[in-house]
Short mmCIF file of C-alpha atoms and ligand atoms in Angstrom, two decimals:
data_model
loop_
_atom_site.label_atom_id
_atom_site.label_comp_id
_atom_site.label_asym_id
_atom_site.label_seq_id
_atom_site.Cartn_x
_atom_site.Cartn_y
_atom_site.Cartn_z
CA UNK B 1 4.70 3.84 10.45
CA UNK B 2 6.83 6.91 9.88
CA UNK B 3 6.98 6.30 6.12
CA UNK B 4 4.37 5.73 3.45
CA UNK B 5 6.81 5.33 0.54
CA UNK B 6 8.94 2.57 -0.90
CA UNK B 7 11.38 3.41 -3.70
CA UNK B 8 13.22 0.08 -4.02
CA UNK B 9 11.25 -3.07 -4.87
CA UNK B 10 12.07 -6.06 -7.09
CA UNK B 11 9.67 -8.14 -9.14
CA UNK B 12 9.74 -11.51 -10.84
CA UNK B 13 11.46 -9.74 -13.76
CA UNK B 14 14.61 -9.09 -11.73
CA UNK B 15 17.61 -11.22 -12.75
CA UNK B 16 18.16 -12.46 -9.17
CA UNK B 17 15.93 -14.54 -6.88
CA UNK B 18 13.14 -11.94 -6.70
CA UNK B 19 9.79 -13.53 -7.45
CA UNK B 20 6.86 -11.16 -6.87
CA UNK B 21 4.27 -10.66 -9.58
CA UNK B 22 3.63 -6.95 -10.05
CA UNK B 23 -0.10 -7.37 -9.43
CA UNK B 24 0.74 -8.89 -6.03
CA UNK B 25 2.94 -5.90 -5.26
CA UNK B 26 0.08 -3.48 -5.98
CA UNK B 27 -2.23 -5.43 -3.66
CA UNK B 28 0.42 -5.85 -0.96
CA UNK B 29 1.50 -2.20 -0.94
CA UNK B 30 -2.11 -1.07 -0.46
CA UNK B 31 -2.57 -3.56 2.39
CA UNK B 32 0.67 -2.32 4.05
CA UNK B 33 -0.39 1.34 3.88
CA UNK B 34 2.26 2.27 1.30
CA UNK B 35 0.93 5.08 -0.88
CA UNK B 36 3.87 6.00 -3.13
CA UNK B 37 6.26 3.39 -4.44
CA UNK B 38 8.18 2.15 -7.43
CA UNK B 39 9.41 -1.04 -9.00
CA UNK B 40 13.20 -1.18 -9.47
CA UNK B 41 14.45 -4.33 -11.17
CA UNK B 42 18.18 -4.85 -11.70
CA UNK B 43 20.38 -3.69 -14.55
CA UNK B 44 24.00 -4.73 -14.19
CA UNK B 45 24.92 -4.70 -17.87
CA UNK B 46 23.15 -4.64 -21.25
CA UNK B 47 22.60 -8.37 -20.72
CA UNK B 48 19.73 -7.49 -18.32
CA UNK B 49 17.88 -5.18 -20.74
CA UNK B 50 15.24 -7.81 -21.66
CA UNK B 51 14.28 -7.98 -17.95
CA UNK B 52 13.49 -4.27 -17.93
CA UNK B 53 11.39 -4.65 -21.06
CA UNK B 54 9.31 -7.29 -19.26
CA UNK B 55 9.19 -5.26 -16.06
CA UNK B 56 7.81 -2.27 -17.99
CA UNK B 57 5.20 -4.41 -19.77
CA UNK B 58 4.00 -5.80 -16.48
CA UNK B 59 4.01 -2.33 -14.90
CA UNK B 60 1.80 -1.01 -17.74
CA UNK B 61 -0.78 -3.70 -17.03
CA UNK B 62 -0.90 -2.81 -13.33
CA UNK B 63 -0.55 0.98 -13.33
CA UNK B 64 -2.27 2.73 -10.48
CA UNK B 65 -1.95 6.15 -8.84
CA UNK B 66 1.12 6.39 -6.64
CA UNK B 67 2.88 3.47 -8.39
CA UNK B 68 5.97 4.44 -10.42
CA UNK B 69 8.50 2.82 -12.72
CA UNK B 70 12.20 2.83 -11.87
CA UNK B 71 15.29 0.65 -12.19
CA UNK B 72 18.21 -0.31 -9.97
CA UNK B 73 21.53 0.04 -11.81
CA UNK B 74 24.74 -1.40 -10.46
CA UNK B 75 28.03 0.36 -10.55
CA UNK B 76 30.10 -1.73 -12.99
CA UNK B 77 33.26 -1.25 -15.08
CA UNK B 78 33.53 0.38 -18.47
CA UNK B 79 35.70 -2.61 -19.40
CA UNK B 80 32.93 -5.15 -18.86
CA UNK B 81 30.29 -3.04 -20.63
CA UNK B 82 32.53 -2.94 -23.69
CA UNK B 83 33.03 -6.71 -23.53
CA UNK B 84 29.28 -7.31 -23.23
CA UNK B 85 28.61 -4.90 -26.10
CA UNK B 86 30.94 -6.82 -28.43
CA UNK B 87 29.82 -10.21 -27.04
CA UNK B 88 33.42 -10.85 -26.00
CA UNK B 89 32.76 -13.05 -22.98
CA UNK B 90 32.21 -16.64 -21.89
CA UNK B 91 29.93 -18.17 -19.30
CA UNK B 92 27.07 -16.70 -17.31
CA UNK B 93 27.06 -12.90 -17.20
CA UNK B 94 23.79 -12.35 -15.34
CA UNK B 95 25.79 -10.25 -12.85
CA UNK B 96 28.22 -8.81 -15.36
CA UNK B 97 31.87 -9.86 -15.68
CA UNK B 98 33.08 -10.11 -12.11
CA UNK B 99 36.51 -11.62 -12.79
CA UNK B 100 39.47 -10.49 -14.85
CA UNK B 101 39.16 -6.70 -14.62
CA UNK B 102 41.69 -4.31 -13.13
CA UNK B 103 41.40 -2.78 -9.64
CA UNK B 104 40.87 0.98 -9.93
CA UNK B 105 39.22 0.50 -13.36
CA UNK B 106 37.00 3.14 -14.93
CA UNK B 107 33.48 2.94 -13.47
CA UNK B 108 30.22 3.00 -15.41
CA UNK B 109 26.50 2.26 -15.36
CA UNK B 110 24.72 0.43 -18.16
CA UNK B 111 22.10 3.05 -18.96
CA UNK B 112 22.00 6.36 -20.79
CA UNK B 113 19.40 9.09 -21.50
CA UNK B 114 18.13 7.14 -24.50
CA UNK B 115 17.45 4.01 -22.45
CA UNK B 116 15.66 6.05 -19.77
CA UNK B 117 13.43 7.58 -22.41
CA UNK B 118 12.79 4.29 -24.21
CA UNK B 119 11.32 2.65 -21.10
CA UNK B 120 9.86 5.84 -19.55
CA UNK B 121 11.97 5.31 -16.45
CA UNK B 122 10.86 7.82 -13.80
CA UNK B 123 13.71 7.33 -11.34
CA UNK B 124 17.04 5.54 -11.09
CA UNK B 125 18.40 3.85 -7.99
CA UNK B 126 22.16 3.25 -8.23
CA UNK B 127 23.93 0.71 -6.04
CA UNK B 128 27.40 -0.56 -5.20
CA UNK B 129 27.13 -4.36 -5.20
CA UNK B 130 30.68 -5.69 -5.28
CA UNK B 131 34.26 -4.58 -4.98
CA UNK B 132 35.64 -3.99 -8.44
CA UNK B 133 38.31 -6.67 -8.98
CA UNK B 134 40.14 -5.93 -5.70
CA UNK B 135 41.57 -8.48 -3.27
CA UNK B 136 39.16 -9.53 -0.54
CA UNK B 137 40.85 -7.42 2.12
CA UNK B 138 38.59 -5.10 4.12
CA UNK B 139 40.68 -1.98 3.52
CA UNK B 140 40.70 -2.50 -0.26
CA UNK B 141 36.98 -3.32 -0.41
CA UNK B 142 36.09 -0.27 1.70
CA UNK B 143 38.21 2.06 -0.42
CA UNK B 144 36.65 0.73 -3.63
CA UNK B 145 33.11 0.91 -2.22
CA UNK B 146 33.65 4.55 -1.36
CA UNK B 147 34.95 5.21 -4.88
CA UNK B 148 31.81 3.61 -6.34
CA UNK B 149 29.42 5.42 -3.98
CA UNK B 150 31.07 8.71 -4.96
CA UNK B 151 30.78 7.82 -8.65
CA UNK B 152 27.05 7.15 -8.24
CA UNK B 153 26.53 10.33 -6.20
CA UNK B 154 28.16 12.33 -8.99
CA UNK B 155 26.33 10.60 -11.86
CA UNK B 156 23.61 12.83 -13.35
CA UNK B 157 21.38 9.83 -14.26
CA UNK B 158 21.14 8.51 -10.68
CA UNK B 159 18.47 9.82 -8.26
CA UNK B 160 18.96 7.58 -5.22
CA UNK B 161 22.13 5.92 -3.88
CA UNK B 162 21.02 2.45 -2.79
CA UNK B 163 22.04 0.84 0.49
CA UNK B 164 25.45 2.50 1.07
CA UNK B 165 27.92 -0.10 2.42
CA UNK B 166 25.79 -3.17 1.73
CA UNK B 167 28.22 -6.04 1.24
CA UNK B 168 27.63 -9.71 0.58
CA UNK B 169 30.89 -10.90 -0.94
CA UNK B 170 33.96 -12.60 0.52
CA UNK B 171 36.29 -10.74 2.82
CA UNK B 172 39.44 -11.96 4.56
CA UNK B 173 39.08 -9.68 7.60
CA UNK B 174 35.30 -9.30 7.98
CA UNK B 175 34.28 -5.67 8.17
CA UNK B 176 30.64 -6.80 8.23
CA UNK B 177 31.45 -7.28 11.95
CA UNK B 178 32.62 -3.73 12.52
CA UNK B 179 31.20 -0.78 10.59
CA UNK B 180 33.74 1.44 12.37
CA UNK B 181 36.46 0.25 9.97
CA UNK B 182 35.20 2.80 7.45
CA UNK B 183 37.09 6.12 7.73
CA UNK B 184 34.97 9.03 8.97
CA UNK B 185 36.27 11.21 6.14
CA UNK B 186 34.47 8.93 3.65
CA UNK B 187 31.13 9.70 5.32
CA UNK B 188 31.79 13.45 5.17
CA UNK B 189 32.86 13.29 1.53
CA UNK B 190 29.85 11.16 0.52
CA UNK B 191 27.43 13.42 2.42
CA UNK B 192 28.83 16.48 0.62
CA UNK B 193 28.50 14.74 -2.76
CA UNK B 194 24.87 13.73 -2.09
CA UNK B 195 23.94 17.25 -1.02
CA UNK B 196 25.72 19.13 -3.79
CA UNK B 197 24.40 16.78 -6.50
CA UNK B 198 20.87 16.70 -5.08
CA UNK B 199 20.82 12.93 -4.51
CA UNK B 200 18.77 10.99 -2.02
CA UNK B 201 20.59 8.44 0.12
CA UNK B 202 18.57 5.29 0.62
CA UNK B 203 17.72 3.77 3.97
CA UNK B 204 17.35 0.12 2.98
CA UNK B 205 15.09 -2.16 4.97
CA UNK B 206 15.68 -5.78 3.84
CA UNK B 207 19.36 -5.57 2.93
CA UNK B 208 20.49 -3.44 5.89
CA UNK B 209 18.08 -2.75 8.77
CA UNK B 210 16.45 -6.19 8.91
CA UNK B 211 19.30 -8.18 7.36
CA UNK B 212 20.80 -11.09 9.27
CA UNK B 213 24.10 -10.86 7.40
CA UNK B 214 25.63 -8.35 9.80
CA UNK B 215 26.60 -8.53 13.45
CA UNK B 216 24.53 -6.71 16.07
CA UNK B 217 27.42 -4.31 16.56
CA UNK B 218 27.62 -3.58 12.83
CA UNK B 219 23.90 -2.80 12.65
CA UNK B 220 23.96 -0.52 15.69
CA UNK B 221 26.85 1.35 14.13
CA UNK B 222 24.98 1.49 10.83
CA UNK B 223 22.04 3.20 12.51
CA UNK B 224 24.51 5.65 14.11
CA UNK B 225 25.86 6.25 10.60
CA UNK B 226 22.35 7.10 9.37
CA UNK B 227 22.00 9.59 12.25
CA UNK B 228 25.37 11.10 11.35
CA UNK B 229 24.38 11.47 7.69
CA UNK B 230 21.17 13.21 8.77
CA UNK B 231 23.18 15.61 10.93
CA UNK B 232 25.45 16.30 7.97
CA UNK B 233 22.38 17.37 5.98
CA UNK B 234 21.81 14.36 3.70
CA UNK B 235 18.27 13.73 2.46
CA UNK B 236 16.89 10.18 2.47
CA UNK B 237 14.53 7.93 0.61
CA UNK B 238 13.20 4.69 2.06
CA UNK B 239 13.45 1.39 0.17
CA UNK B 240 12.33 -2.07 1.27
CA UNK B 241 14.44 -3.88 -1.37
CA UNK B 242 11.76 -6.56 -1.19
CA UNK B 243 12.75 -9.69 -3.19
CA UNK B 244 9.98 -11.86 -1.69
CA UNK B 245 7.09 -13.58 -3.41
CA UNK B 246 4.69 -11.22 -1.65
CA UNK B 247 5.04 -7.71 -0.26
CA UNK B 248 5.30 -8.96 3.30
CA UNK B 249 8.42 -7.47 4.93
CA UNK B 250 8.20 -6.29 8.52
CA UNK B 251 7.93 -2.60 7.64
CA UNK B 252 6.61 -1.61 11.12
CA UNK B 253 9.76 -3.08 12.72
CA UNK B 254 11.99 -1.01 10.43
CA UNK B 255 9.85 2.04 11.15
CA UNK B 256 10.28 1.52 14.91
CA UNK B 257 14.07 1.19 14.54
CA UNK B 258 14.22 4.48 12.66
CA UNK B 259 11.83 6.23 15.04
CA UNK B 260 14.03 5.22 17.98
CA UNK B 261 17.00 6.70 16.12
CA UNK B 262 15.19 10.04 15.86
CA UNK B 263 13.79 9.83 12.34
CA UNK B 264 10.30 11.11 11.57
CA UNK B 265 7.86 11.24 8.66
CA UNK B 266 9.54 14.35 7.21
CA UNK B 267 12.86 12.56 6.73
CA UNK B 268 11.76 10.50 3.72
CA UNK B 269 11.71 12.03 0.28
CA UNK B 270 10.37 11.02 -3.10
CA UNK B 271 12.48 10.84 -6.27
CA UNK B 272 9.47 11.55 -8.51
ZN1 LIG V 1 21.03 -3.36 -4.52
ZN1 LIG V 2 17.69 -4.04 -4.89
#
């Protein structure tokens, strides 16, 4: 394999369907030849803080050389963080408040320096996970995703931008079929922001390279996008985004895909 790192992994303490015990991760990573890696459970809003407390506890019990503690924060709105803070909401907010906000709203992440210190968080992965209260039209989603990716690339607390352009929501004119719908200028602008702010851009295995949610054409274009970002001077980290019960993703297949695209062992960097 051309990488021996993995900087994006979820455990049973993640708020979503992830279900791996941290001791199984430690065993599985060793068996897969992964030498440096980190756990990164989700924080969308303050509502998910108890998960991180549990994640840290479990990490402490299974600490080993090369194994680090991180989190994955979502880009959310300042509006929803204020509502969560004052308990001004109804219903399930596991994923924040995804209805009722204003398109173009002020963006935010639910962590600060104090939180990072409290849980001895060594690195922060920041991800765009949904369009922020826009209509489900491709052009609006794409514009808002770029805005969020730029916000994350400019945020001093974020080390790695997770899975740029991952999308799992509804869309009336399916851009998950055609990656080419994204304007080239967005790629240039994002590359510049990553470089000038010293951020790593993630190459994501489960949610992008091996995902079945995108058309063949979309994935081929996504790999071309990775090549373009490399040519523009962006530095990468690798992340499996494993949500499985065991650390059993087809890492060699992802490695082959990247090798064919011209990547080598020197292209993957560590946030710690
Ligand atoms: Zn993510
Ligand atoms: Zn993730």
